[in-house]
Coordinates of C-alpha atoms and ligand atoms in Angstrom, one line a residue:
A140 CA 49.2 126.4 18.8
N141 CA 51.9 126.1 16.3
Y142 CA 51.8 129.2 14.2
T143 CA 52.0 132.9 15.2
I144 CA 51.4 136.3 13.7
V145 CA 51.2 139.8 15.0
D146 CA 48.2 142.0 14.3
Q147 CA 50.1 145.1 13.4
D148 CA 46.9 147.2 13.3
T149 CA 46.3 146.7 17.0
C150 CA 49.9 146.4 18.3
I151 CA 50.7 149.5 20.4
A152 CA 54.4 148.9 20.4
C153 CA 54.5 148.1 24.1
G154 CA 57.6 146.0 23.6
A155 CA 56.7 143.1 25.8
C156 CA 56.7 140.3 23.2
G157 CA 60.2 140.8 21.9
A158 CA 61.5 140.7 25.5
T159 CA 59.6 137.5 26.2
A160 CA 60.3 135.7 23.0
P161 CA 63.3 137.4 21.4
D162 CA 63.9 134.6 18.9
V163 CA 60.4 135.0 17.5
F164 CA 59.4 138.7 17.8
D165 CA 61.1 141.9 16.8
Y166 CA 60.0 145.4 16.1
N167 CA 59.9 147.6 13.0
D168 CA 61.2 151.2 12.9
D169 CA 57.9 152.3 14.5
G170 CA 58.3 149.8 17.3
V171 CA 55.4 147.7 16.0
A172 CA 56.1 144.0 16.4
F173 CA 56.3 141.3 13.8
S174 CA 57.2 137.6 13.7
L175 CA 60.8 136.9 12.7
L176 CA 59.9 133.4 11.6
D177 CA 58.6 134.4 8.2
D178 CA 58.3 138.2 8.2
N179 CA 55.0 138.0 9.9
K180 CA 53.1 135.9 7.5
G181 CA 52.2 133.3 10.1
N182 CA 53.0 130.4 7.8
K183 CA 56.0 128.9 9.3
Q184 CA 55.7 126.5 12.2
I185 CA 57.1 127.7 15.5
P186 CA 60.1 125.6 16.5
D187 CA 59.4 123.5 19.6
E188 CA 62.1 125.2 21.6
W189 CA 60.5 128.6 21.3
L190 CA 56.8 127.6 21.7
E191 CA 56.7 128.2 25.4
D192 CA 58.1 131.7 25.0
V193 CA 55.6 132.4 22.3
E194 CA 52.7 131.2 24.5
D195 CA 54.0 133.5 27.3
A196 CA 54.1 136.4 24.8
F197 CA 50.6 135.6 23.7
E198 CA 49.4 135.8 27.2
G199 CA 51.3 138.9 28.0
C200 CA 50.3 141.1 25.1
P201 CA 48.1 143.9 26.5
T202 CA 46.2 144.3 23.2
E203 CA 45.9 140.6 22.3
S204 CA 47.8 141.4 19.1
I205 CA 49.7 138.2 19.1
R206 CA 47.8 135.4 17.6
L207 CA 48.3 131.6 17.9
A208 CA 46.8 128.9 15.8
E209 CA 47.2 125.3 14.8
A210 CA 47.1 126.2 11.1
P211 CA 48.9 128.8 9.0
F212 CA 47.6 132.3 9.0
E213 CA 48.5 133.0 5.4
G214 CA 49.3 136.6 6.3
D215 CA 45.9 137.4 7.9
P216 CA 46.0 137.9 11.7
N217 CA 42.2 137.7 11.7
K218 CA 41.9 134.5 9.7
F219 CA 40.6 132.6 12.6
G220 CA 38.3 135.3 14.0
Ligands
F3S246 FE1 52.7 144.9 20.3 FE2 51.6 143.2 22.0 FE3 54.1 142.9 21.3 S1 51.2 145.4 21.9 S2 54.8 145.0 20.9 S3 52.4 142.7 20.0 S4 53.3 142.5 23.3

């Protein structure tokens, strides 16, 4: 799991991910999360030092809106199903 993206269509702005992985996730004006790594494109590899936080955020998201994959998402949170 080296790439991450937020599905903004399903994020309910719960605020958990940015608290868990503040270097990787932030929120837009509506409170909807996005990846700071590359403006939520899911194309930039997660730096090793933040990977554990991202995995924790992945597990903690109540709507499973945080995606993780070993290949780039190319902007599509549903690229890998
Ligand atoms: Fe949204 Fe899940 Fe984060 S609901 S705010 S992506 S923890």
